[in-house]
mmCIF file of C-alpha atoms in Angstrom:
data_model
loop_
_atom_site.group_PDB
_atom_site.id
_atom_site.type_symbol
_atom_site.label_atom_id
_atom_site.label_comp_id
_atom_site.label_asym_id
_atom_site.label_seq_id
_atom_site.Cartn_x
_atom_site.Cartn_y
_atom_site.Cartn_z
ATOM 1 C CA UNK A 249 -1.161 14.776 21.309
ATOM 2 C CA UNK A 250 -0.928 18.427 22.386
ATOM 3 C CA UNK A 251 -2.352 21.336 20.387
ATOM 4 C CA UNK A 252 -0.390 21.541 17.172
ATOM 5 C CA UNK A 253 1.018 24.431 15.246
ATOM 6 C CA UNK A 254 0.005 23.041 11.848
ATOM 7 C CA UNK A 255 1.982 25.592 9.860
ATOM 8 C CA UNK A 256 5.163 24.859 11.818
ATOM 9 C CA UNK A 257 4.723 21.097 11.492
ATOM 10 C CA UNK A 258 4.106 21.429 7.740
ATOM 11 C CA UNK A 259 7.270 23.508 7.379
ATOM 12 C CA UNK A 260 9.330 20.922 9.251
ATOM 13 C CA UNK A 261 7.897 18.067 7.157
ATOM 14 C CA UNK A 262 8.703 19.880 3.909
ATOM 15 C CA UNK A 263 12.219 20.486 5.215
ATOM 16 C CA UNK A 264 12.670 16.712 5.486
ATOM 17 C CA UNK A 265 12.648 16.533 9.297
ATOM 18 C CA UNK A 266 12.206 12.803 9.993
ATOM 19 C CA UNK A 267 10.871 13.332 13.537
ATOM 20 C CA UNK A 268 8.280 15.748 12.182
ATOM 21 C CA UNK A 269 7.351 13.245 9.465
ATOM 22 C CA UNK A 270 6.911 10.486 12.052
ATOM 23 C CA UNK A 271 4.714 12.779 14.138
ATOM 24 C CA UNK A 272 2.657 13.720 11.086
ATOM 25 C CA UNK A 273 2.050 10.072 10.192
ATOM 26 C CA UNK A 274 0.987 9.354 13.775
ATOM 27 C CA UNK A 275 -1.466 12.223 13.426
ATOM 28 C CA UNK A 276 -3.091 10.940 10.223
ATOM 29 C CA UNK A 277 -3.318 7.412 11.664
ATOM 30 C CA UNK A 278 -5.136 8.602 14.784
ATOM 31 C CA UNK A 279 -8.839 7.846 15.102
ATOM 32 C CA UNK A 280 -9.603 10.844 17.316
ATOM 33 C CA UNK A 281 -11.882 13.471 15.772
ATOM 34 C CA UNK A 282 -9.688 16.404 16.838
ATOM 35 C CA UNK A 283 -6.595 14.681 15.441
ATOM 36 C CA UNK A 284 -8.465 14.021 12.204
ATOM 37 C CA UNK A 285 -9.252 17.704 11.830
ATOM 38 C CA UNK A 286 -5.571 18.561 12.413
ATOM 39 C CA UNK A 287 -4.490 15.875 9.944
ATOM 40 C CA UNK A 288 -6.718 17.268 7.198
ATOM 41 C CA UNK A 289 -5.420 20.782 7.866
ATOM 42 C CA UNK A 290 -1.843 19.508 7.688
ATOM 43 C CA UNK A 291 -2.408 17.705 4.391
ATOM 44 C CA UNK A 292 -3.985 20.837 2.917
ATOM 45 C CA UNK A 293 -1.046 22.948 4.113
ATOM 46 C CA UNK A 294 1.484 20.587 2.544
ATOM 47 C CA UNK A 295 -0.150 20.497 -0.879
ATOM 48 C CA UNK A 296 0.624 18.029 -3.662
ATOM 49 C CA UNK A 297 3.396 19.736 -5.633
ATOM 50 C CA UNK A 298 5.985 17.049 -4.779
ATOM 51 C CA UNK A 299 5.660 13.547 -6.219
ATOM 52 C CA UNK A 300 7.610 10.363 -5.597
ATOM 53 C CA UNK A 301 7.599 7.042 -7.383
ATOM 54 C CA UNK A 302 5.159 4.947 -5.376
ATOM 55 C CA UNK A 303 5.889 1.226 -5.496
ATOM 56 C CA UNK A 304 3.493 -1.294 -3.978
ATOM 57 C CA UNK A 305 5.243 -4.499 -2.943
ATOM 58 C CA UNK A 306 3.697 -7.756 -1.841
ATOM 59 C CA UNK A 307 4.752 -11.355 -1.516
ATOM 60 C CA UNK A 308 4.005 -14.690 0.012
ATOM 61 C CA UNK A 309 5.110 -15.309 3.623
ATOM 62 C CA UNK A 310 8.766 -16.305 3.842
ATOM 63 C CA UNK A 311 9.622 -14.884 0.427
ATOM 64 C CA UNK A 312 12.108 -12.442 1.931
ATOM 65 C CA UNK A 313 10.240 -9.127 1.535
ATOM 66 C CA UNK A 314 12.122 -7.403 4.348
ATOM 67 C CA UNK A 315 15.513 -8.549 3.072
ATOM 68 C CA UNK A 316 14.615 -7.491 -0.453
ATOM 69 C CA UNK A 317 13.371 -4.078 0.659
ATOM 70 C CA UNK A 318 16.492 -3.476 2.727
ATOM 71 C CA UNK A 319 18.918 -4.400 -0.070
ATOM 72 C CA UNK A 320 16.841 -2.620 -2.713
ATOM 73 C CA UNK A 321 16.514 0.453 -0.497
ATOM 74 C CA UNK A 322 20.253 0.549 0.210
ATOM 75 C CA UNK A 323 20.945 0.324 -3.521
ATOM 76 C CA UNK A 324 18.688 3.330 -4.122
ATOM 77 C CA UNK A 325 20.144 5.415 -1.312
ATOM 78 C CA UNK A 326 23.583 4.513 -2.659
ATOM 79 C CA UNK A 327 22.499 6.280 -5.856
ATOM 80 C CA UNK A 328 21.644 9.417 -3.901
ATOM 81 C CA UNK A 329 17.898 8.797 -3.725
ATOM 82 C CA UNK A 330 15.794 9.254 -0.591
ATOM 83 C CA UNK A 331 13.657 6.209 0.169
ATOM 84 C CA UNK A 332 10.640 5.869 2.455
ATOM 85 C CA UNK A 333 9.279 2.451 3.437
ATOM 86 C CA UNK A 334 5.723 2.134 4.718
ATOM 87 C CA UNK A 335 5.557 -1.412 6.059
ATOM 88 C CA UNK A 336 2.084 -2.583 7.062
ATOM 89 C CA UNK A 337 1.995 -5.246 9.766
ATOM 90 C CA UNK A 338 -0.975 -7.604 10.191
ATOM 91 C CA UNK A 339 -3.180 -6.720 13.150
ATOM 92 C CA UNK A 340 -4.693 -9.347 15.405
ATOM 93 C CA UNK A 341 -8.412 -9.764 14.736
ATOM 94 C CA UNK A 342 -8.806 -10.527 18.449
ATOM 95 C CA UNK A 343 -6.687 -7.888 20.192
ATOM 96 C CA UNK A 344 -6.061 -5.422 17.369
ATOM 97 C CA UNK A 345 -2.342 -5.458 18.180
ATOM 98 C CA UNK A 346 0.598 -5.707 15.780
ATOM 99 C CA UNK A 347 4.231 -6.696 16.259
ATOM 100 C CA UNK A 348 5.581 -3.842 14.082
ATOM 101 C CA UNK A 349 8.976 -5.475 13.779
ATOM 102 C CA UNK A 350 9.962 -4.233 10.337
ATOM 103 C CA UNK A 351 12.653 -1.866 11.598
ATOM 104 C CA UNK A 352 14.426 -4.713 13.369
ATOM 105 C CA UNK A 353 14.343 -6.742 10.136
ATOM 106 C CA UNK A 354 15.819 -3.825 8.160
ATOM 107 C CA UNK A 355 18.491 -2.749 10.600
ATOM 108 C CA UNK A 356 20.956 -1.378 8.038
ATOM 109 C CA UNK A 357 18.364 0.562 6.082
ATOM 110 C CA UNK A 358 16.871 1.936 9.298
ATOM 111 C CA UNK A 359 20.239 3.560 10.085
ATOM 112 C CA UNK A 360 20.627 5.093 6.623
ATOM 113 C CA UNK A 361 20.135 8.900 6.817
ATOM 114 C CA UNK A 362 18.481 8.866 3.379
ATOM 115 C CA UNK A 363 15.894 6.265 4.391
ATOM 116 C CA UNK A 364 12.767 6.383 6.533
ATOM 117 C CA UNK A 365 10.951 3.257 7.715
ATOM 118 C CA UNK A 366 7.507 3.423 9.222
ATOM 119 C CA UNK A 367 5.709 0.248 10.336
ATOM 120 C CA UNK A 368 1.945 0.636 10.711
ATOM 121 C CA UNK A 369 -0.791 -1.757 11.860
ATOM 122 C CA UNK A 370 -3.215 -2.911 9.157
ATOM 123 C CA UNK A 371 -6.061 -2.725 11.710
ATOM 124 C CA UNK A 372 -7.690 -5.638 9.817
ATOM 125 C CA UNK A 373 -8.210 -3.472 6.736
ATOM 126 C CA UNK A 374 -8.905 -5.258 3.463
ATOM 127 C CA UNK A 375 -6.157 -4.831 0.951
ATOM 128 C CA UNK A 376 -3.300 -5.382 3.360
ATOM 129 C CA UNK A 377 -2.734 -1.670 3.741
ATOM 130 C CA UNK A 378 -3.449 0.575 6.683
ATOM 131 C CA UNK A 379 -6.507 2.766 6.190
ATOM 132 C CA UNK A 380 -4.448 5.950 6.127
ATOM 133 C CA UNK A 381 -1.503 4.572 4.172
ATOM 134 C CA UNK A 382 -2.291 6.788 1.192
ATOM 135 C CA UNK A 383 -2.044 9.869 3.407
ATOM 136 C CA UNK A 384 1.242 8.631 4.851
ATOM 137 C CA UNK A 385 2.476 8.319 1.253
ATOM 138 C CA UNK A 386 1.488 11.943 0.610
ATOM 139 C CA UNK A 387 3.400 13.016 3.730
ATOM 140 C CA UNK A 388 6.515 11.179 2.556
ATOM 141 C CA UNK A 389 6.249 12.894 -0.817
ATOM 142 C CA UNK A 390 5.913 16.278 0.863
ATOM 143 C CA UNK A 391 9.029 15.470 2.900
ATOM 144 C CA UNK A 392 10.993 15.134 -0.339
ATOM 145 C CA UNK A 393 11.426 11.369 -0.643
ATOM 146 C CA UNK A 394 12.080 10.163 -4.174
ATOM 147 C CA UNK A 395 10.749 6.609 -3.809
ATOM 148 C CA UNK A 396 8.031 5.350 -1.468
ATOM 149 C CA UNK A 397 7.812 1.574 -0.993
ATOM 150 C CA UNK A 398 4.460 0.336 0.315
ATOM 151 C CA UNK A 399 4.871 -3.163 1.720
ATOM 152 C CA UNK A 400 1.506 -4.858 2.000
ATOM 153 C CA UNK A 401 0.259 -7.731 4.120
ATOM 154 C CA UNK A 402 0.483 -11.143 2.470
ATOM 155 C CA UNK A 403 -1.024 -12.034 -0.911
ATOM 156 C CA UNK A 404 -4.768 -12.158 -1.420
ATOM 157 C CA UNK A 405 -7.504 -11.117 -3.808
ATOM 158 C CA UNK A 406 -8.544 -8.175 -1.619
ATOM 159 C CA UNK A 407 -5.040 -6.787 -1.761
ATOM 160 C CA UNK A 408 -5.681 -5.261 -5.171
ATOM 161 C CA UNK A 409 -6.623 -2.086 -3.264
ATOM 162 C CA UNK A 410 -2.910 -1.254 -3.147
ATOM 163 C CA UNK A 411 -3.184 -0.473 -6.859
ATOM 164 C CA UNK A 412 -5.218 2.554 -5.840
ATOM 165 C CA UNK A 413 -2.248 4.208 -4.159
ATOM 166 C CA UNK A 414 0.802 2.936 -6.074
ATOM 167 C CA UNK A 415 2.284 3.844 -9.446
ATOM 168 C CA UNK A 416 3.819 0.379 -9.860
ATOM 169 C CA UNK A 417 2.987 -2.938 -8.250
ATOM 170 C CA UNK A 418 5.701 -5.528 -7.682
ATOM 171 C CA UNK A 419 4.931 -9.109 -6.679
ATOM 172 C CA UNK A 420 7.776 -10.927 -4.919
ATOM 173 C CA UNK A 421 7.725 -14.726 -5.047
ATOM 174 C CA UNK A 422 10.002 -17.550 -3.966
ATOM 175 C CA UNK A 423 11.221 -20.463 -6.106
ATOM 176 C CA UNK A 424 8.679 -23.258 -5.937
ATOM 177 C CA UNK A 425 7.325 -26.259 -7.759
ATOM 178 C CA UNK A 426 4.840 -26.240 -10.601
ATOM 179 C CA UNK A 427 1.875 -25.950 -8.255
ATOM 180 C CA UNK A 428 2.961 -22.484 -7.148
ATOM 181 C CA UNK A 429 1.031 -20.852 -10.004
ATOM 182 C CA UNK A 430 -2.166 -22.327 -8.597
ATOM 183 C CA UNK A 431 -1.539 -20.614 -5.270
ATOM 184 C CA UNK A 432 -1.334 -17.090 -6.667
ATOM 185 C CA UNK A 433 -4.648 -15.366 -7.275
ATOM 186 C CA UNK A 434 -5.374 -14.330 -10.842
ATOM 187 C CA UNK A 435 -6.319 -10.831 -9.643
ATOM 188 C CA UNK A 436 -2.842 -10.332 -8.199
ATOM 189 C CA UNK A 437 -1.239 -11.633 -11.385
ATOM 190 C CA UNK A 438 -3.298 -9.237 -13.491
ATOM 191 C CA UNK A 439 -2.324 -6.326 -11.269
ATOM 192 C CA UNK A 440 1.432 -6.997 -11.143
ATOM 193 C CA UNK A 441 3.748 -4.853 -13.244
ATOM 194 C CA UNK A 442 6.793 -6.899 -12.282
ATOM 195 C CA UNK A 443 7.048 -10.366 -10.790
ATOM 196 C CA UNK A 444 10.362 -10.870 -9.028
ATOM 197 C CA UNK A 445 11.373 -14.415 -8.130
ATOM 198 C CA UNK A 446 13.620 -13.951 -5.110
ATOM 199 C CA UNK A 447 16.234 -16.286 -3.647
ATOM 200 C CA UNK A 448 17.780 -16.971 -7.063
ATOM 201 C CA UNK A 449 21.049 -18.062 -5.487
ATOM 202 C CA UNK A 450 22.844 -21.203 -4.333
ATOM 203 C CA UNK A 451 20.916 -24.435 -4.614
ATOM 204 C CA UNK A 452 17.694 -22.583 -5.442
ATOM 205 C CA UNK A 453 19.038 -20.727 -8.470
ATOM 206 C CA UNK A 454 17.984 -23.264 -11.105
ATOM 207 C CA UNK A 455 14.597 -23.663 -9.511
ATOM 208 C CA UNK A 456 14.210 -19.876 -9.463
ATOM 209 C CA UNK A 457 14.959 -19.698 -13.177
ATOM 210 C CA UNK A 458 12.333 -22.360 -13.909
ATOM 211 C CA UNK A 459 9.775 -20.595 -11.722
ATOM 212 C CA UNK A 460 10.504 -17.306 -13.470
ATOM 213 C CA UNK A 461 9.973 -18.967 -16.861
ATOM 214 C CA UNK A 462 6.642 -20.375 -15.638
ATOM 215 C CA UNK A 463 5.430 -16.941 -14.584
ATOM 216 C CA UNK A 464 6.697 -15.299 -17.761
ATOM 217 C CA UNK A 465 4.620 -17.781 -19.718
ATOM 218 C CA UNK A 466 1.573 -17.146 -17.553
ATOM 219 C CA UNK A 467 1.901 -13.379 -18.006
ATOM 220 C CA UNK A 468 1.904 -13.774 -21.781
ATOM 221 C CA UNK A 469 -1.504 -15.446 -21.553
ATOM 222 C CA UNK A 470 -3.078 -12.506 -19.721
ATOM 223 C CA UNK A 471 -5.036 -9.857 -21.602
ATOM 224 C CA UNK A 472 -2.926 -6.936 -22.821
ATOM 225 C CA UNK A 473 -3.300 -3.864 -20.589
ATOM 226 C CA UNK A 474 -3.404 -0.359 -22.057
ATOM 227 C CA UNK A 475 -1.063 0.943 -19.346
ATOM 228 C CA UNK A 476 1.815 -1.301 -20.472
ATOM 229 C CA UNK A 477 4.431 -0.925 -23.220
ATOM 230 C CA UNK A 478 5.686 -3.974 -25.088
ATOM 231 C CA UNK A 479 7.377 -6.463 -22.799
ATOM 232 C CA UNK A 480 5.358 -5.616 -19.674
ATOM 233 C CA UNK A 481 4.352 -7.009 -17.309
ATOM 234 C CA UNK A 482 7.411 -9.201 -16.962
ATOM 235 C CA UNK A 483 9.032 -11.712 -14.611
ATOM 236 C CA UNK A 484 12.644 -11.490 -13.417
ATOM 237 C CA UNK A 485 14.886 -13.344 -10.984
ATOM 238 C CA UNK A 486 16.603 -11.533 -8.127
ATOM 239 C CA UNK A 487 18.681 -12.430 -5.102
ATOM 240 C CA UNK A 488 18.435 -10.052 -2.175
ATOM 241 C CA UNK A 489 21.067 -12.168 -0.424
ATOM 242 C CA UNK A 490 23.646 -11.707 -3.187
ATOM 243 C CA UNK A 491 22.401 -8.302 -4.461
ATOM 244 C CA UNK A 492 21.884 -9.677 -7.968
ATOM 245 C CA UNK A 493 19.091 -8.616 -10.296
ATOM 246 C CA UNK A 494 18.212 -5.552 -8.206
ATOM 247 C CA UNK A 495 19.652 -3.033 -10.659
ATOM 248 C CA UNK A 496 17.880 -4.692 -13.584
ATOM 249 C CA UNK A 497 14.590 -4.636 -11.682
ATOM 250 C CA UNK A 498 15.067 -0.941 -10.842
ATOM 251 C CA UNK A 499 15.861 -0.144 -14.470
ATOM 252 C CA UNK A 500 12.616 -1.820 -15.552
ATOM 253 C CA UNK A 501 10.640 0.079 -12.911
ATOM 254 C CA UNK A 502 12.084 3.376 -14.122
ATOM 255 C CA UNK A 503 11.477 2.516 -17.773
ATOM 256 C CA UNK A 504 7.851 1.603 -17.097
ATOM 257 C CA UNK A 505 7.251 4.721 -14.992
ATOM 258 C CA UNK A 506 8.828 6.982 -17.631
ATOM 259 C CA UNK A 507 6.756 5.416 -20.427
ATOM 260 C CA UNK A 508 3.538 5.893 -18.458
ATOM 261 C CA UNK A 509 4.428 9.528 -17.799
ATOM 262 C CA UNK A 510 5.136 10.150 -21.494
ATOM 263 C CA UNK A 511 1.834 8.525 -22.477
ATOM 264 C CA UNK A 512 -0.200 10.507 -19.933
ATOM 265 C CA UNK A 513 -1.114 7.297 -18.117
ATOM 266 C CA UNK A 514 0.683 8.281 -14.899
ATOM 267 C CA UNK A 515 -1.344 11.488 -14.452
ATOM 268 C CA UNK A 516 -4.622 9.839 -15.464
ATOM 269 C CA UNK A 517 -4.049 7.007 -12.989
ATOM 270 C CA UNK A 518 -3.363 9.388 -10.131
ATOM 271 C CA UNK A 519 -6.570 11.300 -10.906
ATOM 272 C CA UNK A 520 -8.529 8.038 -10.904
ATOM 273 C CA UNK A 521 -6.919 7.058 -7.599
ATOM 274 C CA UNK A 522 -7.928 10.385 -6.063
ATOM 275 C CA UNK A 523 -11.538 9.788 -7.146
ATOM 276 C CA UNK A 524 -11.447 6.277 -5.691
ATOM 277 C CA UNK A 525 -10.271 7.510 -2.283
ATOM 278 C CA UNK A 526 -12.822 10.329 -2.266
ATOM 279 C CA UNK A 527 -15.620 7.785 -2.741
ATOM 280 C CA UNK A 528 -14.018 5.478 -0.158
ATOM 281 C CA UNK A 529 -13.851 8.237 2.454
ATOM 282 C CA UNK A 530 -17.508 9.063 1.837
ATOM 283 C CA UNK A 531 -18.434 5.388 2.313
ATOM 284 C CA UNK A 532 -16.395 5.094 5.493
ATOM 285 C CA UNK A 533 -17.867 8.345 6.822
ATOM 286 C CA UNK A 534 -21.400 7.121 6.217
ATOM 287 C CA UNK A 535 -20.644 3.849 8.003
ATOM 288 C CA UNK A 536 -19.251 5.723 11.012
ATOM 289 C CA UNK A 537 -22.298 7.955 11.063
ATOM 290 C CA UNK A 538 -24.618 4.945 11.006
ATOM 291 C CA UNK A 539 -22.676 3.278 13.812
ATOM 292 C CA UNK A 540 -22.750 6.415 15.953
ATOM 293 C CA UNK A 541 -26.397 7.389 15.373
ATOM 294 C CA UNK A 542 -28.417 6.281 18.423
ATOM 295 C CA UNK A 543 -31.671 5.486 16.564
ATOM 296 C CA UNK A 544 -29.891 3.529 13.840
ATOM 297 C CA UNK A 545 -27.843 1.649 16.426
ATOM 298 C CA UNK A 546 -31.018 0.640 18.294
ATOM 299 C CA UNK A 547 -32.674 -0.588 15.082
ATOM 300 C CA UNK A 548 -29.555 -2.555 14.198
ATOM 301 C CA UNK A 549 -29.463 -4.250 17.601
ATOM 302 C CA UNK A 550 -33.134 -5.192 17.393
ATOM 303 C CA UNK A 551 -32.766 -6.489 13.844
ATOM 304 C CA UNK A 552 -29.622 -8.424 14.750
ATOM 305 C CA UNK A 553 -31.488 -10.188 17.539
ATOM 306 C CA UNK A 554 -34.114 -11.315 15.009
ATOM 307 C CA UNK A 555 -31.408 -12.508 12.646
ATOM 308 C CA UNK A 556 -29.755 -14.498 15.423
ATOM 309 C CA UNK A 557 -32.970 -16.274 16.437
ATOM 310 C CA UNK A 558 -33.843 -16.991 12.810
ATOM 311 C CA UNK A 559 -37.075 -14.955 12.613
ATOM 312 C CA UNK A 560 -35.642 -12.584 10.009
ATOM 313 C CA UNK A 561 -33.175 -13.121 7.184
ATOM 314 C CA UNK A 562 -30.015 -10.976 7.094
ATOM 315 C CA UNK A 563 -31.118 -9.312 3.849
ATOM 316 C CA UNK A 564 -34.585 -8.491 5.166
ATOM 317 C CA UNK A 565 -33.131 -7.204 8.434
ATOM 318 C CA UNK A 566 -30.744 -4.906 6.587
ATOM 319 C CA UNK A 567 -33.597 -3.579 4.439
ATOM 320 C CA UNK A 568 -35.648 -2.859 7.564
ATOM 321 C CA UNK A 569 -32.779 -0.929 9.155
ATOM 322 C CA UNK A 570 -32.169 1.143 6.028
ATOM 323 C CA UNK A 571 -35.836 1.823 5.158
ATOM 324 C CA UNK A 572 -36.236 4.805 7.546
ATOM 325 C CA UNK A 573 -33.073 6.361 6.104
ATOM 326 C CA UNK A 574 -34.477 6.120 2.594
ATOM 327 C CA UNK A 575 -37.725 7.674 3.848
ATOM 328 C CA UNK A 576 -35.822 10.544 5.476
ATOM 329 C CA UNK A 577 -34.054 11.194 2.181
ATOM 330 C CA UNK A 578 -37.349 11.392 0.331
#
């Protein structure tokens, strides 16, 4: 990437220029040190005066996330809202590559002038979100989008990290038998603000209603959360294919967001999220420093060799590598 005029790029992003937004997201996702410096300068220039409703969305494979997002997004743009979709694709643990096919799965929404879709590789990050997804969200807010949908990778316990960048978390599930509850991690259930049972149409409609009732019952057994008004979290049925239930789901999202704003929970949550990401960036920076420091790298290689041949336990080897660092601190 050539030398950037940060002020000019920031101005174009704030004006809602989609090409500038795409370039800015590419910048914050870059691992190059010079790009990182430019990215930080850009984020500082943009500020945080604009806020969107951030919605984290996850679901089991085959549940119809892309179809749901497209129909839901088109409904929102039809109401005059600007919608950004940050779709995180799984990266190969072997090659690091990703298919990044979300735009082809959301062809109609991708052509909507009030929508912006950005697929990003997860780069094997825990939580199913790209490492810089939170900064991409901030860029979309600065560009004037009203709603930012963060589609995460799969469903797993580690995916609760998406709660640290979203205002609401929506879990999308498909109609299934009674064993389906056993396949959903309790941590995800406890984090969900809305559970939407998709594909409630045709032959699956009755099954979807039963599944929804099962989840509604399960939610009632969970401990009451201070960030919820009466009736939340809740389970609903939707059909992305037939566009049914989408307006009701959106109404519930708005009602929950408004209640949290009135109660001061919205602002408090965002402050807590900022603290979380500060600590996370410090941790990641320390890890990079350790990996790049020549002496530490040599000690790690020597200790790893002992671990491999069984002469030293992993815990003891780690302590030996870190001991000089503790001494330097003292």
